[in-house]
Amino acid sequence: MASTGARRVALPTMRLVIARCSVDYAGRLTAHLPSAPRLILVKADGSVSIHADDRAYKPLNWMSPPCTLKEGTGEEEGVWTVVNKAGEKLIITMEEVLHDSSHELGVDPGLIKDGVEAHLQELLADRIETLGEGYTLIRREYPTAIGPVDILCRDADGKTVAVEIKRRGEIDGVEQLTRYLELLNRDPHLAPVRGVFAAQEIKPQARVLATDRGIGCQVLDYNALRGIEDDKLRLF
């Protein structure tokens, strides 16, 4: 006997679906993606994202966890409804499914920084006053449930500061630091925690996003941290 209503979908793996579909978002605003072939990623953390064959890694629309995914049955078959904790909805209407597979990715070992980023972290921790007078180091690689924070320190007023270090500062680095801050600020022993995005070069888009989220930006001079003078001629 065919069931009616909707069923909750378990999300133990990464699910990849390529389908001709339309997408509607209903929340603080409304948005509509007309029918087209798209890639839908359903991750084990519950997030759902809709991708086209462009825009590199950035999705056309998405729903961040925690959220629930229900696949319609009966008259609603082919309609996916994703709802987050705020009650916002992402409604995906499938017209034709071209591919549907699930894959167990296992535990991710995390990002391994290149030599320059690792050295920048070490140097900045050793010269934490670069961030400002009166700064003190709590520890490097401060552990969290979603990965280690590069540097955790305190400013001159004793407030906690989380520092994310990149060789080249781009939007994904700001997003990463935002996730750390959200988690760290749940700890009453650390909160309030503010962020500093530190890199040898910070892209304009990343700086705008960081500023909008109340995150400070710090350009790092690798040679200065190493104590090497600029070999260019100085006038005085």
Coordinates of N, CA and C in Angstrom, one line a residue:
M1 N 0.8 -1.2 0.0 CA 0.0 0.0 0.0 C 0.9 1.2 0.0
A2 N 0.6 2.1 -0.9 CA 1.4 3.4 -1.0 C 1.1 4.2 0.2
S3 N 2.2 4.8 0.8 CA 2.0 5.7 1.9 C 1.6 7.1 1.4
T4 N 1.1 7.9 2.3 CA 0.7 9.3 2.0 C 1.5 10.2 2.9
G5 N 1.4 11.5 2.6 CA 2.1 12.5 3.4 C 3.6 12.6 3.1
A6 N 4.4 12.8 4.1 CA 5.8 13.0 3.8 C 6.6 12.2 4.8
R7 N 7.8 11.7 4.3 CA 8.7 10.9 5.2 C 10.0 11.7 5.5
R8 N 10.5 11.6 6.7 CA 11.7 12.2 7.1 C 12.9 11.4 6.5
V9 N 13.9 12.0 6.0 CA 15.0 11.3 5.4 C 16.2 11.3 6.3
A10 N 16.7 10.1 6.6 CA 17.9 10.0 7.4 C 19.1 10.5 6.5
L11 N 20.1 11.1 7.2 CA 21.2 11.7 6.5 C 22.5 11.1 7.0
P12 N 22.8 9.8 6.8 CA 24.1 9.3 7.4 C 25.2 9.5 6.4
T13 N 24.9 9.9 5.2 CA 26.0 10.0 4.2 C 25.8 11.2 3.3
M14 N 26.8 11.4 2.4 CA 26.7 12.5 1.4 C 25.8 12.0 0.3
R15 N 24.8 12.7 -0.1 CA 23.9 12.3 -1.2 C 24.0 13.3 -2.3
L16 N 24.3 12.7 -3.5 CA 24.4 13.5 -4.7 C 23.2 13.3 -5.7
V17 N 22.5 14.3 -6.0 CA 21.4 14.2 -6.9 C 21.5 15.2 -8.0
I18 N 21.5 14.7 -9.3 CA 21.4 15.5 -10.4 C 20.0 15.4 -11.0
A19 N 19.3 16.6 -11.1 CA 17.9 16.5 -11.5 C 17.5 17.8 -12.2
R20 N 16.6 17.7 -13.1 CA 15.9 18.9 -13.6 C 14.9 19.3 -12.6
C21 N 15.0 20.5 -12.0 CA 14.1 20.9 -10.9 C 14.0 22.4 -10.9
S22 N 13.0 22.8 -10.2 CA 12.8 24.2 -9.8 C 12.9 24.3 -8.3
V23 N 13.3 25.5 -7.9 CA 13.6 25.7 -6.4 C 12.9 27.0 -6.0
D24 N 12.2 26.9 -4.8 CA 11.6 28.1 -4.2 C 12.0 28.2 -2.8
Y25 N 12.4 29.5 -2.4 CA 12.8 29.7 -1.1 C 11.8 30.7 -0.4
A26 N 11.4 30.3 0.8 CA 10.4 31.2 1.5 C 10.9 31.4 2.9
G27 N 11.3 32.7 3.2 CA 11.8 33.0 4.5 C 11.7 34.5 4.7
R28 N 12.9 35.1 5.0 CA 12.9 36.6 5.2 C 12.6 37.3 3.9
L29 N 12.9 36.6 2.8 CA 12.5 37.1 1.5 C 12.1 35.8 0.7
T30 N 11.7 36.0 -0.6 CA 11.4 34.9 -1.4 C 12.3 34.9 -2.6
A31 N 12.6 33.7 -3.2 CA 13.4 33.6 -4.3 C 13.0 32.4 -5.1
H32 N 13.1 32.4 -6.4 CA 12.7 31.3 -7.3 C 13.8 31.0 -8.3
L33 N 14.1 29.8 -8.4 CA 15.0 29.3 -9.5 C 14.1 28.5 -10.5
P34 N 14.1 28.9 -11.7 CA 13.2 28.2 -12.7 C 13.8 26.9 -13.0
S35 N 13.0 26.1 -13.7 CA 13.4 24.7 -14.0 C 14.7 24.7 -14.9
A36 N 15.7 23.8 -14.4 CA 16.9 23.6 -15.1 C 17.6 22.4 -14.5
P37 N 18.6 21.7 -15.2 CA 19.3 20.7 -14.6 C 20.3 21.2 -13.5
R38 N 20.3 20.6 -12.4 CA 21.1 21.1 -11.3 C 21.7 20.0 -10.4
L39 N 22.7 20.3 -9.7 CA 23.3 19.3 -8.7 C 22.8 19.7 -7.3
I40 N 22.2 18.7 -6.6 CA 21.8 18.9 -5.2 C 22.6 18.1 -4.3
L41 N 23.2 18.8 -3.3 CA 24.1 18.1 -2.3 C 23.4 18.0 -1.0
V42 N 23.2 16.8 -0.5 CA 22.6 16.7 0.9 C 23.7 16.1 1.7
K43 N 24.3 16.9 2.6 CA 25.4 16.4 3.5 C 24.9 15.7 4.7
A44 N 25.8 15.0 5.3 CA 25.5 14.2 6.5 C 25.2 15.2 7.7
D45 N 25.6 16.4 7.6 CA 25.3 17.4 8.7 C 23.9 18.0 8.6
G46 N 23.2 17.6 7.5 CA 21.8 18.0 7.3 C 21.7 19.2 6.3
S47 N 22.8 19.8 5.9 CA 22.8 20.9 5.0 C 22.4 20.4 3.6
V48 N 21.7 21.3 2.9 CA 21.2 21.1 1.5 C 21.6 22.2 0.7
S49 N 22.3 22.0 -0.5 CA 22.7 23.1 -1.3 C 22.4 22.7 -2.8
I50 N 22.1 23.8 -3.6 CA 21.7 23.6 -5.0 C 22.8 24.3 -5.8
H51 N 23.3 23.5 -6.8 CA 24.5 24.0 -7.6 C 24.1 24.0 -9.1
A52 N 24.7 25.0 -9.8 CA 24.7 25.0 -11.2 C 26.1 24.7 -11.7
D53 N 26.3 24.6 -13.0 CA 27.6 24.3 -13.6 C 28.4 25.5 -13.8
D54 N 28.5 26.4 -12.8 CA 29.3 27.6 -12.8 C 29.4 28.1 -11.3
R55 N 29.9 29.2 -11.1 CA 30.0 29.8 -9.8 C 31.0 29.1 -8.9
A56 N 31.8 28.2 -9.4 CA 32.8 27.5 -8.6 C 32.1 26.8 -7.5
Y57 N 32.5 27.0 -6.2 CA 32.0 26.3 -5.1 C 30.7 26.9 -4.6
K58 N 30.3 28.1 -5.0 CA 29.2 28.8 -4.4 C 27.9 28.3 -4.9
P59 N 27.0 27.9 -4.0 CA 25.7 27.3 -4.5 C 24.7 28.4 -4.9
L60 N 23.7 28.1 -5.7 CA 22.7 29.0 -6.1 C 21.7 29.3 -4.9
N61 N 21.5 28.3 -4.1 CA 20.7 28.4 -2.9 C 21.0 27.3 -2.0
W62 N 20.8 27.5 -0.7 CA 21.2 26.5 0.3 C 20.4 26.7 1.6
M63 N 20.5 25.6 2.4 CA 19.9 25.7 3.8 C 21.0 25.1 4.7
S64 N 21.4 25.9 5.7 CA 22.4 25.5 6.6 C 21.8 24.6 7.7
P65 N 22.6 23.7 8.3 CA 22.1 23.0 9.4 C 22.0 23.8 10.7
P66 N 21.1 23.4 11.7 CA 20.3 22.2 11.6 C 19.0 22.4 10.8
C67 N 18.7 21.5 10.0 CA 17.5 21.6 9.2 C 17.0 20.1 8.9
T68 N 15.7 20.0 8.5 CA 15.1 18.7 8.2 C 14.7 18.7 6.7
L69 N 14.9 17.5 6.1 CA 14.5 17.3 4.8 C 13.4 16.3 4.7
K70 N 12.3 16.6 4.0 CA 11.2 15.7 3.8 C 11.0 15.5 2.3
E71 N 10.8 14.3 1.9 CA 10.5 14.0 0.5 C 9.0 13.6 0.4
G72 N 8.3 14.4 -0.4 CA 6.9 14.1 -0.5 C 6.6 12.8 -1.2
T73 N 5.4 12.2 -0.8 CA 4.9 11.0 -1.4 C 3.5 11.2 -1.9
G74 N 3.0 10.3 -2.6 CA 1.6 10.4 -3.1 C 1.5 11.6 -4.1
E75 N 0.6 12.4 -3.8 CA 0.4 13.6 -4.7 C 1.5 14.6 -4.6
E76 N 2.3 14.5 -3.5 CA 3.4 15.4 -3.3 C 4.8 14.7 -3.8
E77 N 4.7 13.6 -4.4 CA 5.9 12.9 -4.8 C 6.8 13.8 -5.7
G78 N 8.1 13.8 -5.5 CA 9.0 14.6 -6.3 C 9.2 16.0 -5.7
V79 N 8.5 16.3 -4.6 CA 8.7 17.6 -3.9 C 9.5 17.4 -2.6
W80 N 10.6 18.1 -2.6 CA 11.4 18.0 -1.4 C 11.2 19.3 -0.6
T81 N 11.0 19.2 0.7 CA 10.8 20.4 1.5 C 11.9 20.4 2.6
V82 N 12.7 21.4 2.6 CA 13.8 21.6 3.6 C 13.4 22.7 4.5
V83 N 13.4 22.5 5.8 CA 13.0 23.5 6.8 C 14.1 23.7 7.9
N84 N 14.5 24.9 8.1 CA 15.5 25.1 9.2 C 14.9 25.5 10.5
K85 N 15.7 25.8 11.5 CA 15.1 26.0 12.9 C 14.3 27.3 12.9
A86 N 14.6 28.2 12.0 CA 13.9 29.5 11.9 C 12.5 29.4 11.2
G87 N 12.3 28.2 10.6 CA 11.0 28.0 9.9 C 11.1 28.4 8.4
E88 N 12.3 28.8 7.9 CA 12.5 29.1 6.5 C 12.4 27.8 5.7
K89 N 11.9 27.9 4.5 CA 11.7 26.7 3.7 C 12.4 26.8 2.3
L90 N 13.0 25.7 1.9 CA 13.6 25.5 0.6 C 12.8 24.4 0.0
I91 N 12.0 24.7 -1.1 CA 11.1 23.7 -1.7 C 11.7 23.3 -3.1
I92 N 12.1 22.1 -3.3 CA 12.7 21.6 -4.5 C 11.7 20.7 -5.2
T93 N 11.3 21.1 -6.4 CA 10.3 20.4 -7.2 C 11.0 19.6 -8.3
M94 N 11.1 18.3 -8.2 CA 11.8 17.5 -9.1 C 10.9 17.2 -10.4
E95 N 11.5 17.4 -11.5 CA 10.8 17.0 -12.8 C 11.4 15.7 -13.4
E96 N 12.7 15.6 -13.3 CA 13.4 14.4 -13.8 C 14.7 14.2 -13.0
V97 N 14.8 13.0 -12.4 CA 16.0 12.7 -11.7 C 17.0 11.9 -12.6
L98 N 18.2 12.5 -12.8 CA 19.1 11.9 -13.7 C 20.2 11.1 -13.0
H99 N 20.4 11.4 -11.8 CA 21.4 10.6 -11.0 C 21.0 10.8 -9.5
D100 N 21.2 9.7 -8.7 CA 20.9 9.8 -7.3 C 21.8 8.7 -6.6
S101 N 22.8 9.2 -5.9 CA 23.7 8.2 -5.2 C 24.1 8.8 -3.8
S102 N 24.5 7.9 -2.9 CA 24.9 8.2 -1.6 C 26.3 7.7 -1.4
H103 N 27.1 8.4 -0.6 CA 28.5 8.0 -0.4 C 28.9 8.3 1.0
E104 N 29.5 7.3 1.7 CA 30.0 7.5 3.0 C 31.4 8.1 2.9
L105 N 31.6 9.3 3.4 CA 32.9 9.9 3.3 C 33.8 9.7 4.5
G106 N 33.3 9.3 5.6 CA 34.1 9.0 6.8 C 34.5 10.3 7.5
V107 N 35.3 10.2 8.4 CA 35.8 11.4 9.2 C 36.8 12.2 8.4
D108 N 36.6 13.4 8.2 CA 37.6 14.3 7.4 C 38.8 14.6 8.3
P109 N 40.0 14.4 7.8 CA 41.2 14.7 8.6 C 41.4 16.2 8.8
G110 N 40.7 17.1 8.1 CA 40.8 18.5 8.3 C 41.8 19.1 7.3
L111 N 41.8 20.4 7.3 CA 42.7 21.1 6.4 C 44.2 21.1 6.9
I112 N 45.1 20.7 6.1 CA 46.5 20.7 6.4 C 47.1 22.0 5.8
K113 N 47.5 22.9 6.7 CA 48.0 24.2 6.2 C 49.3 24.0 5.5
D114 N 49.6 24.9 4.5 CA 50.9 24.8 3.9 C 52.0 25.4 4.8
G115 N 53.2 25.3 4.4 CA 54.3 25.7 5.2 C 54.2 27.1 5.6
V116 N 53.8 28.0 4.7 CA 53.8 29.4 5.0 C 52.7 29.7 6.1
E117 N 51.5 29.2 5.9 CA 50.5 29.4 6.9 C 50.8 28.9 8.3
A118 N 51.4 27.7 8.3 CA 51.8 27.1 9.6 C 52.9 28.0 10.2
H119 N 53.8 28.5 9.4 CA 54.9 29.3 10.0 C 54.3 30.7 10.4
L120 N 53.4 31.2 9.7 CA 52.7 32.5 10.1 C 52.1 32.3 11.5
Q121 N 51.4 31.2 11.6 CA 50.7 30.9 12.9 C 51.8 30.9 14.1
E122 N 52.8 30.2 13.8 CA 53.9 30.0 14.8 C 54.5 31.4 15.2
L123 N 54.8 32.2 14.1 CA 55.4 33.5 14.3 C 54.5 34.5 15.0
L124 N 53.2 34.5 14.6 CA 52.3 35.4 15.2 C 52.0 35.0 16.7
A125 N 52.0 33.7 17.0 CA 51.8 33.3 18.4 C 53.0 33.8 19.2
D126 N 54.2 33.7 18.6 CA 55.4 34.2 19.4 C 55.4 35.7 19.5
R127 N 54.8 36.4 18.6 CA 54.8 37.9 18.6 C 53.4 38.4 18.6
I128 N 52.6 37.9 19.6 CA 51.2 38.2 19.6 C 50.9 39.7 19.8
E129 N 51.8 40.4 20.3 CA 51.7 41.9 20.4 C 51.5 42.6 19.0
T130 N 51.8 41.8 17.9 CA 51.6 42.3 16.6 C 50.1 42.7 16.4
L131 N 49.2 42.0 17.1 CA 47.8 42.3 17.0 C 47.4 43.5 17.8
G132 N 48.2 43.9 18.7 CA 47.9 45.1 19.6 C 48.6 45.1 20.9
E133 N 48.9 46.2 21.5 CA 49.6 46.3 22.7 C 48.7 45.6 23.8
G134 N 49.3 44.8 24.6 CA 48.6 44.2 25.7 C 48.0 42.8 25.4
Y135 N 48.2 42.3 24.2 CA 47.6 41.0 23.8 C 48.4 39.9 24.5
T136 N 47.8 38.9 24.9 CA 48.4 37.7 25.5 C 47.9 36.4 24.9
L137 N 48.7 35.4 24.7 CA 48.4 34.2 24.0 C 47.7 33.2 25.0
I138 N 46.6 32.7 24.6 CA 46.0 31.6 25.4 C 46.5 30.3 24.9
R139 N 46.4 30.0 23.6 CA 47.1 28.8 23.0 C 46.9 28.8 21.5
R140 N 47.8 28.1 20.8 CA 47.7 27.9 19.4 C 46.8 26.6 19.2
E141 N 46.2 26.5 18.0 CA 45.4 25.3 17.7 C 44.4 25.0 18.8
Y142 N 43.6 26.0 19.2 CA 42.6 25.8 20.2 C 41.5 24.9 19.7
P143 N 41.3 23.7 20.4 CA 40.4 22.7 19.9 C 38.9 23.1 20.0
T144 N 38.1 22.8 19.0 CA 36.7 22.9 19.0 C 36.1 21.7 18.3
A145 N 34.8 21.6 18.4 CA 34.1 20.4 17.8 C 34.2 20.4 16.3
I146 N 34.5 21.6 15.7 CA 34.5 21.7 14.2 C 35.9 21.9 13.7
G147 N 36.9 21.8 14.6 CA 38.3 22.0 14.1 C 39.0 23.0 15.0
P148 N 40.3 23.0 14.9 CA 41.1 23.9 15.8 C 41.1 25.4 15.3
V149 N 41.0 26.3 16.2 CA 41.1 27.7 16.0 C 42.7 28.0 15.9
D150 N 43.1 28.7 14.9 CA 44.6 28.9 14.8 C 45.2 29.5 16.0
I151 N 44.6 30.6 16.5 CA 45.2 31.2 17.7 C 44.0 31.7 18.6
L152 N 44.0 31.5 19.9 CA 43.1 32.1 20.8 C 43.9 32.9 21.8
C153 N 43.5 34.2 21.9 CA 44.3 35.1 22.8 C 43.4 36.0 23.5
R154 N 43.9 36.9 24.3 CA 43.2 37.9 25.0 C 43.7 39.3 24.7
D155 N 42.9 40.3 24.5 CA 43.3 41.6 24.3 C 43.7 42.3 25.5
A156 N 44.0 43.6 25.5 CA 44.5 44.4 26.6 C 43.4 44.5 27.7
D157 N 42.1 44.4 27.3 CA 41.0 44.4 28.2 C 40.6 43.1 28.8
G158 N 41.3 42.0 28.4 CA 41.1 40.7 28.9 C 40.0 40.0 28.1
K159 N 39.5 40.5 27.0 CA 38.5 39.9 26.2 C 39.1 38.9 25.2
T160 N 38.4 37.8 25.0 CA 38.9 36.7 24.2 C 38.8 37.1 22.7
V161 N 39.9 36.7 22.0 CA 40.0 37.0 20.5 C 40.4 35.7 19.8
A162 N 39.6 35.3 18.8 CA 39.9 34.2 18.0 C 40.5 34.7 16.7
V163 N 41.7 34.1 16.3 CA 42.4 34.5 15.1 C 42.5 33.4 14.1
E164 N 42.0 33.7 12.8 CA 42.1 32.7 11.7 C 43.2 33.3 10.8
I165 N 44.2 32.4 10.5 CA 45.4 32.9 9.7 C 45.4 32.2 8.3
K166 N 45.5 33.0 7.3 CA 45.6 32.5 5.9 C 46.8 33.2 5.3
R167 N 47.4 32.5 4.2 CA 48.4 33.2 3.4 C 47.6 34.2 2.6
R168 N 46.5 33.8 1.9 CA 45.7 34.7 1.1 C 44.3 34.7 1.7
G169 N 43.9 35.9 2.2 CA 42.6 35.9 2.8 C 41.4 36.1 1.9
E170 N 40.6 35.1 1.8 CA 39.4 35.1 0.9 C 38.1 34.8 1.7
I171 N 37.0 34.9 1.0 CA 35.7 34.8 1.7 C 35.6 33.5 2.5
D172 N 36.1 32.4 1.9 CA 35.9 31.1 2.6 C 36.6 31.1 4.0
G173 N 37.7 31.9 4.1 CA 38.4 32.0 5.4 C 37.5 32.8 6.4
V174 N 36.8 33.8 5.9 CA 35.9 34.6 6.8 C 34.8 33.7 7.3
E175 N 34.2 32.9 6.3 CA 33.2 32.0 6.7 C 33.6 31.0 7.8
Q176 N 34.8 30.5 7.6 CA 35.4 29.5 8.6 C 35.5 30.2 9.9
L177 N 36.0 31.4 10.0 CA 36.2 32.1 11.3 C 34.8 32.4 11.9
T178 N 33.8 32.7 11.1 CA 32.4 32.9 11.5 C 31.9 31.7 12.3
R179 N 32.1 30.5 11.7 CA 31.6 29.3 12.3 C 32.3 29.1 13.7
Y180 N 33.6 29.3 13.7 CA 34.4 29.2 15.0 C 33.8 30.2 16.1
L181 N 33.5 31.4 15.7 CA 33.0 32.4 16.6 C 31.7 32.0 17.2
E182 N 30.8 31.5 16.3 CA 29.5 31.1 16.7 C 29.6 30.0 17.8
L183 N 30.5 29.1 17.6 CA 30.7 28.0 18.6 C 31.3 28.5 19.8
L184 N 32.4 29.3 19.7 CA 33.1 29.8 20.9 C 32.3 30.7 21.8
N185 N 31.4 31.4 21.2 CA 30.6 32.3 22.0 C 29.5 31.6 22.8
R186 N 29.3 30.3 22.6 CA 28.4 29.5 23.4 C 29.1 29.1 24.7
D187 N 30.4 29.3 24.8 CA 31.1 28.9 26.0 C 31.2 30.1 27.0
P188 N 30.5 30.0 28.1 CA 30.4 31.2 29.0 C 31.8 31.6 29.6
H189 N 32.8 30.6 29.6 CA 34.1 30.9 30.1 C 34.9 31.8 29.1
L190 N 34.5 31.8 27.8 CA 35.2 32.5 26.8 C 34.5 33.8 26.3
A191 N 33.1 33.7 26.2 CA 32.3 34.7 25.7 C 32.5 36.0 26.5
P192 N 32.4 37.2 25.8 CA 32.2 37.3 24.4 C 33.5 37.1 23.7
V193 N 33.5 36.5 22.5 CA 34.7 36.3 21.7 C 34.5 37.0 20.4
R194 N 35.5 37.9 20.0 CA 35.5 38.5 18.7 C 36.6 37.9 17.9
G195 N 36.5 38.2 16.6 CA 37.4 37.5 15.6 C 38.4 38.5 14.9
V196 N 39.5 38.0 14.6 CA 40.5 38.7 13.7 C 40.9 37.8 12.6
F197 N 40.7 38.3 11.4 CA 41.1 37.6 10.2 C 42.5 38.1 9.7
A198 N 43.5 37.3 9.8 CA 44.9 37.7 9.5 C 45.4 37.0 8.3
A199 N 46.1 37.7 7.4 CA 46.6 37.1 6.2 C 47.7 38.0 5.6
Q200 N 48.5 37.5 4.8 CA 49.5 38.3 4.1 C 48.8 39.2 3.1
E201 N 47.7 38.8 2.6 CA 46.9 39.6 1.6 C 45.4 39.3 1.8
I202 N 44.6 40.3 2.0 CA 43.2 40.1 2.2 C 42.4 40.7 1.0
K203 N 41.7 39.8 0.4 CA 40.9 40.2 -0.8 C 39.8 41.2 -0.4
P204 N 39.5 42.2 -1.3 CA 38.5 43.2 -0.9 C 37.2 42.7 -0.5
Q205 N 36.7 41.6 -1.2 CA 35.4 41.0 -0.9 C 35.4 40.4 0.5
A206 N 36.6 39.8 0.8 CA 36.7 39.2 2.2 C 36.7 40.2 3.3
R207 N 37.4 41.3 3.0 CA 37.4 42.4 4.0 C 36.0 43.0 4.2
V208 N 35.3 43.2 3.1 CA 33.9 43.7 3.2 C 33.0 42.8 4.1
L209 N 33.1 41.5 3.8 CA 32.3 40.5 4.5 C 32.7 40.5 6.0
A210 N 34.1 40.5 6.3 CA 34.5 40.5 7.6 C 34.1 41.7 8.4
T211 N 34.2 42.9 7.8 CA 33.7 44.1 8.4 C 32.2 44.1 8.7
D212 N 31.5 43.5 7.8 CA 30.0 43.4 8.0 C 29.7 42.6 9.2
R213 N 30.5 41.6 9.5 CA 30.2 40.6 10.5 C 31.0 41.0 11.8
G214 N 31.6 42.2 11.9 CA 32.2 42.7 13.1 C 33.6 42.0 13.3
I215 N 34.2 41.4 12.3 CA 35.5 40.7 12.4 C 36.6 41.7 11.9
G216 N 37.6 41.8 12.7 CA 38.7 42.7 12.4 C 39.6 42.0 11.3
C217 N 40.4 42.8 10.6 CA 41.3 42.3 9.6 C 42.7 42.8 9.9
Q218 N 43.7 41.9 9.8 CA 45.1 42.2 10.1 C 45.9 41.7 9.0
V219 N 46.6 42.6 8.2 CA 47.6 42.2 7.2 C 48.9 41.9 7.8
L220 N 49.4 40.7 7.6 CA 50.7 40.2 8.2 C 51.9 40.4 7.3
D221 N 52.9 41.0 7.8 CA 54.2 41.1 7.0 C 55.1 39.9 7.5
Y222 N 55.2 39.0 6.6 CA 55.9 37.7 6.9 C 57.4 38.0 7.3
N223 N 58.0 38.9 6.5 CA 59.4 39.2 6.8 C 59.6 39.9 8.1
A224 N 58.7 40.8 8.4 CA 58.7 41.6 9.7 C 58.5 40.6 10.9
L225 N 57.6 39.7 10.7 CA 57.4 38.7 11.8 C 58.7 37.8 12.0
R226 N 59.4 37.6 10.9 CA 60.6 36.8 11.0 C 61.8 37.7 11.5
G227 N 61.6 39.0 11.6 CA 62.6 39.9 12.0 C 63.6 40.2 10.9
I228 N 63.2 40.1 9.7 CA 64.0 40.4 8.5 C 63.7 41.8 8.0
E229 N 64.6 42.7 7.9 CA 64.4 44.0 7.4 C 64.2 44.0 5.9
D230 N 63.4 44.9 5.5 CA 63.2 45.1 4.0 C 64.5 45.5 3.4
D231 N 64.9 44.9 2.3 CA 66.2 45.2 1.7 C 66.1 46.3 0.7
K232 N 65.0 47.0 0.6 CA 64.9 48.1 -0.3 C 65.5 49.3 0.4
L233 N 66.1 50.2 -0.4 CA 66.7 51.4 0.1 C 65.7 52.3 0.8
R234 N 66.1 52.8 2.0 CA 65.3 53.7 2.8 C 65.8 55.1 2.7
L235 N 64.9 56.1 2.6 CA 65.4 57.5 2.6 C 65.8 57.9 3.9
F236 N 65.2 57.4 5.0 CA 65.5 57.8 6.3 C 65.0 56.7 7.3

